[in-house]
Amino acid sequence: MEKQRMEALINRAKTGDVIARETMIKHYKPYILNVVHHVLSRYVTWSDEETSLALIAFNRAIDTFKHDQGKSFVNYAYLLIKRDLIDYLRKNKVAPRELLSSEEETHPYHDQKAVEQYQEAIQQSELTEEILEFKAVLASYQISLSELEASAPKHKRSRRRLIEMSEAFCQHTTLVQQLTTKQRLPATAFSKRSGFQKKTIEKHRKYLIALILLKINPQWQRLTTFVTLQTGGEQDDPSSPRGSR
Amino acid sequence: MTHPHQGVVVEVTNKIVVILERDGQFSNVSFKQIGYVPVIGETVTYQSKQLAYKPLAVITMAALMLLSVLSFGRFYEAEAAYIVVVDINPSFEVRLNEAEEVIDIVAKNKAGRSLLAGLPDQDRPAMIEDVLKQVFVVAEQQGYFVNARTVAASVIAKDTKNQQKTDALVERMKQSVLNERIDLEATIETTATYQAAETEAISINYYKHFKSLNALGEVEKIDEIKGKSLNEIRAMFSKKAETEKGNSQRVSERDKNSNANNEQVIRPKSKQNPATEMPNNQSVTKGEKNHSGKESQSNAEKPSSAKGINKGANQPGTQQPEKQQDTEMTKPERQATGKENERSPAIDQAQKEEQKPKNDKRKNNDKEQPKADVSLPNSDLTEETQGNQAKPNQESQAAKARGKGNGH
């Protein structure tokens, strides 16, 4: 979700726009569930009590988020959900992995790197935003992220070849338009225009669509670096390890 | 064997974590590989276990390898289209493929091993003829052809449909040793016989000899021919053949004796027709000469009748065709029964003297004699009585004839 659009939605939700609030919740639902899963170290569903607590915390994050404080909304929401869950676990005398790790974070050794970690966290939150958006767009093409492993070629050279194909596809604006409007890959037309084998296109269709979507959405700067042809040496990692969050 | 991978978590489900790696690879990784539940957007490092050897895979691989090693012999045997089992005294098998090329030579006994050890290890010929020649040269050097140059060979074809091809192979084998002055007995045998010989742990050439000897009753157990050379087995055959020949001669003599006895039993007929006494295709005189012993025996029993027969037989009117079966002779016997009785020595003598036979009395005698033939039992006693009865008649007839002659 773009920063401006997200700010607009948050402002509308604060003023009582239920649809804007619902849109925000729907967009961040996978993330909310993932955070609960991460904190509790066990998989949870929407019927669990912890996820309800997480949703309440996220709702509070929408109400209390301030753009001018230099924080990303994702990080802010993560912080609130985590604290609420820890409070809940403390009440129930359960010691999850996250509680121990949070204690470790207070160690003086970790304080030295606190600023760096904060910067990294900001970058990661932006990457998370991109991933969530990317996942939402893929879902409109009836593709889930877990399907991409099977659709992607195993060999590195073949993957490079597919990245070249996606770049070639993006050069044909009509084909890109067909893809975004019909949400279907024009494999035959692309094969005729580019000369790539239709069999190869069909075999790796889902992966190719994912690559094309990453190419035609340059706003996902961090994600795009993962599927860019590396001409030189090692490219810088767009996101550094989150550490022990 | 593990490889470290690094990537960004893009999705977390209840079972897997989807990670986007730097080279654009999406990987579905289990929580166990990461060690904890990551958050979306988090960069994680995990160990891939794609190349790790799983215990089940290792066991399967080991089992397959073991199976392939164990079944190698079977597959190898299945490749042989023809098996040529050769016995000099050393036994060995030459296995040929579909193209009749030698793929293996296997020794079947200790002597065979020593024989094949004498063959050159390299540059082995591909054709059976060349292999046989090479083996025979080594066999000659090792002294297997000192006593005899006999070789037995059996060709077992896996595909029995193409009989002509197998025949051609056998012919080629025979042709190959023509110049070697080797007596090669090559036959085509069935796979069933080969397997039967294999179960008996004996060469198929010996096995088929055993079968033949067993059928003849010469041997009962296969152990009796084990360890014997081909010549010894051949000697057993020839010995058996000689004994058979001797037996057959004795049997033929016995048959002849029994025939003679039979003739004695039906003496009344033989009295009338001398041809019954002689063997087939032989005249009476020949029979007298050749089987004088037997004839004398019968003559001793019936001296008078035998003489009469001989005389009667020598007469042109009573001579029988030379080539006539015993059964055929019965008809003329019956026809000449009366005449024969007339031509008893006393009557003949009287006829010669007076040349006037009495037709009336002859007719009476003719009528009486057949009755005597039918009524007489086959015994010497009856013959004697018959003889005694006949004699007074003949004497009285002669007296009458003399009386008539004197009267004239």
XYZ file of C-alpha atoms in Angstrom:
653
model
C 0.000 0.000 0.000
C 1.357 3.335 -0.923
C 2.293 5.654 1.876
C -0.123 8.428 0.868
C -3.016 6.079 0.367
C -2.314 4.424 3.712
C -2.221 7.785 5.482
C -5.512 8.740 3.849
C -7.149 5.505 4.911
C -5.887 5.862 8.490
C -7.186 9.421 8.673
C -10.578 8.354 7.322
C -10.723 5.452 9.766
C -9.918 7.759 12.643
C -12.855 9.934 11.687
C -15.226 6.984 11.777
C -15.026 5.613 8.204
C -15.782 1.943 8.748
C -14.945 1.000 5.178
C -11.512 2.581 5.402
C -10.891 0.759 8.692
C -12.140 -2.482 7.181
C -9.858 -2.001 4.180
C -6.881 -1.485 6.470
C -7.692 -4.584 8.533
C -8.262 -6.684 5.431
C -4.974 -5.549 3.957
C -2.971 -6.319 7.116
C -4.815 -9.475 8.105
C -2.041 -11.887 7.010
C 0.476 -9.759 8.819
C -1.573 -9.683 12.041
C -1.897 -13.451 11.975
C 1.784 -13.837 11.226
C 2.769 -11.627 14.166
C 0.644 -13.660 16.571
C 2.161 -16.811 15.136
C 5.616 -15.333 15.584
C 5.085 -14.200 19.170
C 3.395 -17.351 20.375
C 5.598 -19.661 18.315
C 2.563 -21.655 17.353
C 0.118 -21.456 14.518
C -3.157 -19.724 15.318
C -6.396 -19.197 13.451
C -8.918 -16.378 13.549
C -11.008 -18.296 16.038
C -8.264 -18.158 18.695
C -8.381 -15.688 21.583
C -4.875 -14.421 20.865
C -5.819 -13.338 17.353
C -8.788 -11.395 18.734
C -6.422 -9.628 21.083
C -4.115 -8.942 18.152
C -7.000 -7.500 16.103
C -7.986 -5.222 18.987
C -4.366 -4.081 19.269
C -4.217 -3.446 15.503
C -7.455 -1.470 15.688
C -5.930 0.621 18.451
C -2.836 1.141 16.301
C -5.045 2.652 13.569
C -6.566 5.022 16.116
C -3.321 6.050 17.741
C -0.869 6.088 14.810
C 0.737 9.465 14.096
C 2.513 10.037 10.792
C 4.757 12.751 12.033
C 6.586 10.608 14.601
C 8.810 8.957 11.979
C 7.524 5.465 12.534
C 6.147 3.079 9.968
C 2.610 1.892 10.554
C 3.619 -1.758 10.258
C 6.221 -1.471 12.966
C 3.844 0.447 15.192
C 1.121 -2.161 14.774
C 3.643 -4.940 15.418
C 4.737 -3.256 18.646
C 1.203 -2.869 19.986
C 0.175 -6.449 19.077
C 3.279 -7.889 20.644
C 2.871 -5.931 23.913
C -0.771 -6.898 24.254
C 0.030 -10.526 23.631
C 2.862 -10.473 26.159
C 0.538 -8.928 28.737
C -1.995 -11.629 27.996
C 0.627 -14.360 28.343
C 1.931 -12.926 31.569
C -1.565 -12.939 32.969
C -1.821 -16.610 32.013
C 1.720 -17.354 33.293
C 3.014 -18.549 29.933
C 6.581 -17.738 28.884
C 6.838 -17.613 25.109
C 10.063 -17.341 23.136
C 9.413 -13.693 22.465
C 9.311 -12.809 26.185
C 12.765 -14.244 26.720
C 14.148 -12.543 23.646
C 12.706 -9.209 24.710
C 14.573 -9.555 27.987
C 17.748 -10.277 26.102
C 17.264 -7.123 24.092
C 17.720 -5.085 27.239
C 21.253 -6.384 27.573
C 23.873 -3.563 27.312
C 25.544 -5.330 24.425
C 22.359 -5.026 22.389
C 21.901 -1.370 23.335
C 24.961 -0.504 21.261
C 23.252 -1.653 18.115
C 19.827 -0.349 18.974
C 19.982 2.548 16.521
C 21.102 0.332 13.664
C 18.388 -2.130 14.432
C 15.859 0.632 14.398
C 16.929 1.702 10.917
C 16.794 -1.836 9.718
C 13.390 -2.284 11.209
C 12.148 0.717 9.253
C 13.481 -0.782 6.016
C 11.992 -4.134 6.818
C 8.609 -2.646 7.515
C 8.655 -1.096 4.082
C 9.576 -4.476 2.596
C 6.718 -6.008 4.533
C 4.379 -3.459 3.031
C 5.605 -4.381 -0.421
C 5.226 -8.087 0.229
C 1.688 -7.647 1.471
C 0.798 -5.630 -1.582
C 2.507 -8.096 -3.865
C 0.619 -10.952 -2.230
C -2.688 -9.126 -2.667
C -2.003 -8.480 -6.352
C -0.982 -12.084 -6.962
C -4.180 -13.261 -5.310
C -6.147 -11.380 -7.955
C -4.399 -13.614 -10.523
C -5.400 -16.686 -8.509
C -1.789 -17.265 -7.534
C -0.491 -17.838 -4.016
C 3.131 -17.305 -3.023
C 3.486 -20.917 -1.952
C 2.756 -22.055 -5.541
C 5.689 -20.155 -6.994
C 8.321 -22.628 -5.866
C 6.865 -25.393 -8.034
C 6.373 -23.041 -10.967
C 9.863 -21.541 -10.825
C 12.706 -23.313 -12.590
C 15.175 -25.092 -10.355
C 18.229 -24.131 -12.322
C 19.702 -20.679 -11.873
C 20.291 -20.219 -15.608
C 16.678 -21.063 -16.380
C 15.521 -18.540 -13.817
C 17.711 -15.915 -15.445
C 16.124 -16.849 -18.735
C 12.668 -16.304 -17.266
C 13.713 -12.946 -15.836
C 14.800 -12.017 -19.373
C 11.420 -13.174 -20.637
C 9.604 -11.000 -18.087
C 11.702 -8.011 -19.146
C 10.877 -8.745 -22.778
C 7.192 -8.964 -21.893
C 7.222 -5.598 -20.147
C 8.545 -3.997 -23.332
C 5.229 -4.815 -25.060
C 2.782 -2.374 -23.495
C -0.216 -3.981 -25.202
C 0.650 -7.323 -23.698
C 1.074 -5.752 -20.262
C -2.271 -4.041 -20.674
C -3.890 -7.339 -21.610
C -2.363 -8.959 -18.572
C -3.503 -6.326 -16.093
C -7.005 -5.945 -17.523
C -7.827 -9.595 -18.168
C -5.553 -10.850 -15.402
C -4.480 -13.591 -17.746
C -1.098 -14.062 -19.395
C -1.343 -13.694 -23.213
C 1.039 -16.598 -23.784
C 0.388 -17.107 -27.516
C 0.694 -13.439 -28.404
C 3.829 -13.145 -26.300
C 5.322 -16.246 -27.877
C 4.667 -14.928 -31.389
C 6.091 -11.526 -30.632
C 9.123 -12.567 -28.636
C 9.931 -15.930 -30.148
C 9.989 -17.684 -26.790
C 8.516 -21.160 -26.786
C 4.907 -21.241 -25.713
C 5.585 -24.511 -23.891
C 8.174 -22.804 -21.676
C 5.837 -19.876 -21.045
C 2.985 -22.176 -20.027
C 5.214 -24.340 -17.883
C 6.397 -21.388 -15.797
C 3.295 -19.248 -16.215
C 2.701 -18.422 -12.548
C 6.310 -17.573 -11.879
C 6.438 -15.471 -15.038
C 3.346 -13.522 -13.963
C 4.944 -12.889 -10.560
C 8.099 -11.610 -12.240
C 6.123 -9.391 -14.604
C 4.088 -7.970 -11.706
C 7.293 -7.139 -9.870
C 8.625 -5.455 -13.009
C 5.512 -3.400 -13.726
C 5.322 -2.210 -10.096
C 8.547 -0.284 -9.716
C 7.264 1.171 -6.448
C 8.188 -2.110 -4.827
C 11.791 -1.135 -4.847
C 13.032 -3.702 -2.383
C 11.170 -6.614 -3.795
C 12.222 -5.793 -7.335
C 15.890 -6.126 -6.433
C 15.322 -9.839 -5.823
C 14.351 -10.437 -9.427
C 16.757 -8.124 -11.173
C 19.490 -9.584 -13.367
C 22.735 -9.232 -11.479
C 25.346 -8.140 -13.969
C 28.140 -7.417 -11.526
C 29.047 -8.730 -8.145
C 26.861 -9.316 -5.161
C 23.996 -6.905 -4.866
C 23.271 -5.302 -1.562
C 20.591 -6.978 0.429
C 17.596 -4.645 0.503
C 16.744 -5.828 3.957
C 19.156 -6.676 6.630
C 18.325 -9.336 9.176
C 15.698 -8.288 11.592
C 17.721 -9.746 14.373
C 15.950 -11.180 17.346
C 12.759 -9.256 17.208
C 24.877 -32.455 3.545
C 23.338 -29.037 3.979
C 23.660 -25.683 2.262
C 22.951 -22.353 3.946
C 20.402 -20.176 2.175
C 19.285 -16.670 2.906
C 16.095 -14.936 1.861
C 13.145 -12.811 2.834
C 10.041 -14.347 4.303
C 7.123 -13.504 2.044
C 4.494 -15.803 3.490
C 3.977 -17.905 6.587
C 1.340 -20.596 6.646
C 0.540 -23.200 9.267
C 3.061 -25.612 7.731
C 5.599 -23.775 5.610
C 7.430 -20.524 5.244
C 7.776 -19.118 1.729
C 11.120 -17.456 1.261
C 12.217 -15.287 -1.645
C 15.917 -15.681 -2.230
C 18.261 -13.220 -3.824
C 18.416 -15.060 -7.147
C 14.641 -14.854 -7.542
C 14.014 -18.350 -6.230
C 10.918 -18.945 -4.131
C 11.425 -21.714 -1.592
C 8.904 -23.402 0.632
C 10.734 -24.163 3.846
C 9.548 -25.937 6.959
C 9.659 -24.290 10.379
C 12.117 -26.937 11.491
C 14.665 -25.741 8.946
C 14.423 -22.175 10.211
C 14.068 -23.029 13.881
C 11.348 -20.537 14.778
C 8.304 -18.791 13.318
C 9.525 -15.776 11.325
C 7.596 -12.592 10.530
C 6.780 -11.522 6.972
C 9.560 -9.350 5.599
C 12.130 -10.872 7.923
C 15.394 -12.057 6.441
C 16.102 -15.588 7.497
C 18.887 -18.061 7.013
C 18.052 -21.708 6.716
C 19.733 -24.963 5.853
C 18.498 -26.709 2.755
C 18.337 -30.463 3.039
C 17.787 -31.185 -0.632
C 20.997 -33.119 -1.021
C 20.872 -34.759 2.371
C 20.773 -38.553 2.214
C 17.606 -39.770 3.809
C 17.821 -43.135 5.557
C 15.019 -44.606 3.442
C 16.678 -43.485 0.222
C 19.998 -44.943 1.346
C 18.384 -48.266 2.231
C 16.523 -48.334 -1.086
C 19.684 -47.598 -3.005
C 21.610 -50.294 -1.154
C 18.826 -52.817 -1.745
C 18.730 -51.991 -5.456
C 22.479 -52.356 -5.777
C 22.401 -55.671 -3.922
C 19.564 -56.901 -6.107
C 21.346 -55.902 -9.289
C 24.540 -57.666 -8.148
C 22.677 -60.811 -7.160
C 20.606 -60.950 -10.301
C 23.567 -60.201 -12.565
C 24.173 -63.887 -13.194
C 20.572 -64.490 -14.155
C 20.493 -61.561 -16.547
C 23.792 -62.657 -17.971
C 22.489 -66.165 -18.545
C 19.386 -64.774 -20.172
C 21.557 -63.059 -22.761
C 22.905 -66.346 -24.144
C 20.895 -67.384 -27.200
C 22.816 -70.618 -27.749
C 24.724 -72.854 -25.389
C 27.195 -75.274 -26.915
C 28.221 -77.968 -24.431
C 31.432 -79.661 -25.537
C 32.870 -82.820 -23.979
C 36.308 -84.106 -24.867
C 36.847 -85.452 -21.485
C 37.143 -81.955 -20.186
C 33.711 -80.370 -20.338
C 33.005 -76.763 -21.118
C 30.160 -74.574 -22.293
C 30.415 -71.944 -24.976
C 27.679 -69.343 -24.753
C 26.677 -67.486 -27.872
C 24.502 -64.442 -28.368
C 21.820 -63.971 -31.022
C 24.457 -63.165 -33.629
C 26.157 -66.496 -32.778
C 29.122 -64.661 -31.324
C 30.904 -66.157 -28.347
C 30.121 -64.180 -25.223
C 31.506 -66.572 -22.628
C 33.264 -69.890 -22.160
C 32.541 -71.706 -18.912
C 34.358 -74.821 -17.716
C 32.077 -77.557 -16.392
C 34.633 -79.733 -14.645
C 38.158 -79.647 -13.283
C 39.724 -80.812 -16.523
C 37.698 -78.190 -18.344
C 39.115 -75.488 -16.109
C 42.655 -76.602 -16.771
C 41.895 -76.762 -20.487
C 40.412 -73.286 -20.612
C 43.305 -71.980 -18.531
C 45.508 -72.896 -21.473
C 43.589 -70.564 -23.772
C 44.998 -67.098 -24.358
C 43.294 -64.481 -22.202
C 43.260 -61.874 -24.909
C 42.233 -61.859 -28.547
C 39.641 -64.522 -28.066
C 37.813 -65.207 -31.315
C 34.162 -64.317 -31.628
C 33.124 -67.288 -33.768
C 32.406 -70.722 -32.333
C 34.437 -72.483 -35.037
C 37.587 -70.557 -34.128
C 37.007 -71.137 -30.432
C 36.640 -74.881 -31.000
C 39.782 -74.984 -33.100
C 41.682 -73.085 -30.432
C 40.384 -75.354 -27.685
C 41.208 -78.504 -29.652
C 44.761 -77.290 -30.192
C 45.139 -76.803 -26.441
C 43.489 -80.181 -25.803
C 45.956 -81.827 -28.173
C 48.843 -80.147 -26.391
C 47.541 -81.311 -23.030
C 47.249 -84.846 -24.350
C 43.522 -85.346 -24.417
C 43.576 -86.700 -27.976
C 46.198 -89.398 -27.416
C 43.878 -92.380 -27.121
C 40.975 -91.167 -29.197
C 39.898 -88.085 -31.066
C 36.291 -88.177 -30.029
C 34.370 -85.042 -29.117
C 30.705 -84.819 -28.197
C 28.851 -81.546 -28.523
C 25.284 -80.506 -27.867
C 23.752 -77.271 -29.072
C 20.944 -75.851 -26.975
C 19.044 -73.046 -28.649
C 16.983 -70.703 -26.519
C 14.750 -69.891 -29.462
C 13.574 -73.206 -30.846
C 11.566 -71.603 -33.655
C 14.535 -70.936 -35.882
C 15.569 -74.559 -36.363
C 17.394 -73.881 -39.613
C 19.725 -71.437 -37.950
C 20.600 -73.988 -35.272
C 21.130 -76.670 -37.892
C 23.449 -74.329 -39.758
C 25.384 -73.690 -36.562
C 25.828 -77.413 -35.965
C 26.919 -77.912 -39.554
C 29.446 -75.110 -39.235
C 30.846 -76.707 -36.105
C 31.204 -80.035 -37.886
C 32.822 -78.434 -40.905
C 35.283 -76.550 -38.733
C 36.873 -79.711 -37.331
C 36.960 -81.706 -40.559
C 40.634 -80.973 -41.066
C 41.467 -81.644 -37.436
C 40.779 -85.394 -37.779
C 38.361 -85.134 -34.873
C 35.243 -87.224 -34.597
C 32.738 -84.551 -33.572
C 29.301 -85.797 -32.573
C 27.154 -82.668 -32.590
C 23.459 -82.830 -31.825
C 20.726 -80.347 -31.047
C 19.188 -80.713 -27.629
C 16.311 -79.028 -25.880
C 16.521 -76.638 -23.004
C 14.580 -79.119 -20.871
C 17.252 -81.780 -21.377
C 19.944 -79.245 -20.589
C 18.204 -78.249 -17.379
C 17.698 -81.909 -16.454
C 21.417 -82.497 -16.991
C 22.219 -79.413 -14.923
C 20.116 -80.700 -12.040
C 21.939 -84.030 -12.240
C 25.231 -82.071 -12.209
C 26.433 -83.821 -15.333
C 27.218 -82.725 -18.840
C 24.299 -82.939 -21.249
C 26.341 -85.193 -23.548
C 26.805 -87.688 -20.731
C 23.207 -87.243 -19.708
C 21.828 -88.232 -23.098
C 24.198 -91.247 -23.176
C 22.937 -92.171 -19.729
C 19.366 -91.964 -20.982
C 20.168 -94.245 -23.909
C 22.051 -96.745 -21.739
C 19.323 -96.637 -19.146
C 16.747 -97.398 -21.824
C 18.859 -100.356 -22.911
C 19.082 -101.508 -19.311
C 22.858 -101.251 -19.213
C 22.990 -98.723 -16.388
C 20.513 -97.849 -13.697
C 22.063 -94.887 -11.915
C 23.712 -91.838 -13.365
C 26.697 -92.337 -11.057
C 27.654 -95.393 -13.081
C 28.729 -93.258 -16.021
C 30.107 -90.356 -14.035
C 33.838 -90.061 -14.369
C 33.965 -92.292 -17.415
C 35.399 -91.074 -20.661
C 33.420 -90.882 -23.863
C 35.292 -93.884 -25.219
C 34.378 -95.936 -22.182
C 30.753 -95.014 -22.676
C 31.003 -95.897 -26.336
C 32.549 -99.209 -25.303
C 29.543 -99.792 -23.081
C 27.307 -99.206 -26.076
C 29.303 -101.560 -28.315
C 29.417 -104.194 -25.573
C 25.699 -103.945 -25.200
C 25.278 -104.169 -28.958
C 27.423 -107.327 -29.078
C 25.466 -108.964 -26.306
C 22.302 -107.946 -28.089
C 23.617 -109.484 -31.306
C 24.563 -112.697 -29.502
C 21.192 -112.823 -27.873
C 19.457 -112.189 -31.160
C 21.408 -115.048 -32.756
C 20.482 -117.319 -29.901
C 16.943 -116.145 -30.158
C 16.891 -116.793 -33.905
C 18.297 -120.279 -33.367
C 15.761 -120.845 -30.659
C 13.071 -119.648 -33.000
C 14.235 -122.043 -35.654
C 14.260 -124.866 -33.136
C 10.820 -123.980 -32.049
C 9.775 -123.911 -35.703
C 11.248 -127.352 -36.142
C 9.352 -128.552 -33.103
C 6.219 -127.086 -34.506
C 6.895 -128.937 -37.726
C 7.253 -132.107 -35.729
C 3.994 -131.445 -34.036
C 2.220 -131.022 -37.342
C 4.122 -133.900 -38.795
C 1.198 -135.321 -40.781
C 1.226 -132.153 -42.877
C 4.987 -132.072 -43.179
C 4.931 -135.675 -44.312
C 2.710 -134.660 -47.143
C 4.633 -131.501 -48.059
C 8.366 -131.459 -47.607
C 8.501 -127.716 -48.195
C 7.264 -127.129 -44.677
C 10.504 -128.475 -43.286
C 12.740 -126.115 -45.158
C 13.230 -122.552 -44.198
C 11.806 -119.821 -46.318
C 13.350 -119.256 -49.727
C 15.157 -122.556 -49.524
C 14.635 -125.739 -51.429
C 14.361 -129.051 -49.720
C 17.813 -130.131 -50.723
C 19.255 -126.887 -49.445
C 17.415 -127.400 -46.248
C 18.907 -130.867 -45.978
C 22.367 -129.516 -46.515
C 22.158 -126.400 -44.427
C 20.149 -127.718 -41.582
C 21.355 -131.248 -41.638
C 21.336 -131.403 -37.876
C 17.748 -130.407 -37.622
C 16.766 -132.495 -40.594
C 18.589 -135.456 -39.237
C 16.790 -134.939 -35.961
C 13.472 -135.013 -37.729
C 14.636 -137.816 -39.961
C 15.730 -139.796 -36.977
C 12.272 -139.530 -35.676
C 10.676 -140.281 -39.046
C 13.227 -141.999 -41.200
C 10.840 -143.713 -43.504
C 8.577 -140.757 -44.018
C 11.501 -138.420 -44.575
C 12.851 -140.608 -47.254
C 9.476 -140.814 -48.854
C 9.134 -137.075 -48.733
C 12.472 -136.520 -50.326
C 11.688 -138.900 -53.071
C 8.297 -137.454 -53.566
C 9.702 -133.945 -53.553
C 12.204 -134.860 -56.201
C 9.463 -135.946 -58.497
C 8.555 -133.268 -61.016
C 4.849 -133.511 -60.367
C 5.097 -132.850 -56.702
C 7.739 -130.129 -56.701
C 6.674 -126.947 -54.965
C 7.742 -123.453 -55.903
C 10.946 -122.500 -54.156
C 9.705 -119.258 -52.672
C 6.618 -120.253 -50.839
C 5.473 -119.401 -47.341
C 4.588 -122.079 -44.856
C 1.050 -120.911 -44.749
C 0.787 -121.089 -48.531
C 2.019 -124.589 -48.507
C -0.953 -125.918 -46.649
C -3.188 -125.738 -49.732
C -1.107 -127.927 -52.044
C -0.483 -130.195 -49.081
C -4.163 -130.826 -48.789
C -4.514 -131.293 -52.541
C -1.682 -133.761 -52.647
C -2.527 -135.599 -49.486
C -3.798 -138.712 -51.201
C -1.014 -138.815 -53.790
C 1.622 -138.452 -51.143
C 0.198 -141.397 -49.289
C 0.269 -143.390 -52.519
C 3.870 -142.493 -52.980
C 5.046 -144.244 -49.894
C 8.291 -146.135 -50.601
C 6.616 -149.515 -50.873
C 4.094 -148.289 -53.437
C 6.714 -146.461 -55.442
C 8.809 -149.499 -55.554
C 5.823 -151.551 -56.699
C 4.934 -148.915 -59.303
C 8.444 -148.958 -60.639
C 8.397 -152.699 -60.845
C 5.043 -153.166 -62.403
C 4.048 -149.742 -63.775
C 0.407 -150.657 -63.218
C -1.119 -149.042 -60.281
C -4.545 -150.034 -59.109
C -6.685 -146.948 -59.463
C -9.588 -148.339 -57.505
C -7.551 -149.053 -54.421
C -5.792 -145.788 -54.694
C -9.113 -144.028 -54.632
C -10.033 -145.965 -51.523
C -6.788 -145.001 -49.930
C -7.332 -141.382 -50.982
C -10.633 -141.378 -49.263
C -9.254 -142.960 -46.112
C -6.140 -140.878 -45.847
C -7.719 -137.464 -45.441
C -9.826 -138.908 -42.710
C -6.695 -140.132 -41.012
C -5.193 -136.636 -41.434
C -8.082 -135.015 -39.711
C -8.622 -137.648 -37.121
C -5.028 -138.265 -36.215
C -3.854 -136.455 -33.169
C -0.451 -134.794 -33.334
C 1.627 -137.415 -31.615
C 4.402 -139.733 -32.537
C 2.364 -142.633 -31.335
C -0.383 -141.883 -33.786
C 2.156 -141.502 -36.563
C 3.593 -144.884 -35.716
C 0.193 -146.463 -35.662
C -0.595 -144.663 -38.882
C 2.591 -146.054 -40.306
C 1.726 -149.529 -39.099
C -1.707 -149.232 -40.531
C -0.404 -148.015 -43.832
C 2.221 -150.685 -44.171
C -0.140 -153.762 -44.365
C -2.226 -151.931 -46.961
C 0.840 -151.202 -49.007
C 2.078 -154.768 -48.672
C -1.266 -156.205 -49.642
C -1.452 -153.844 -52.621
C 2.023 -154.846 -53.694
C 1.114 -158.516 -53.351
C -1.966 -157.961 -55.421
C 0.036 -156.129 -58.015
C 2.545 -158.929 -58.119
C -0.256 -161.424 -58.463
C -1.763 -159.474 -61.329
C 1.623 -159.061 -62.911
C 2.287 -162.723 -62.666
C -1.152 -163.461 -64.055
C -0.404 -161.317 -67.138
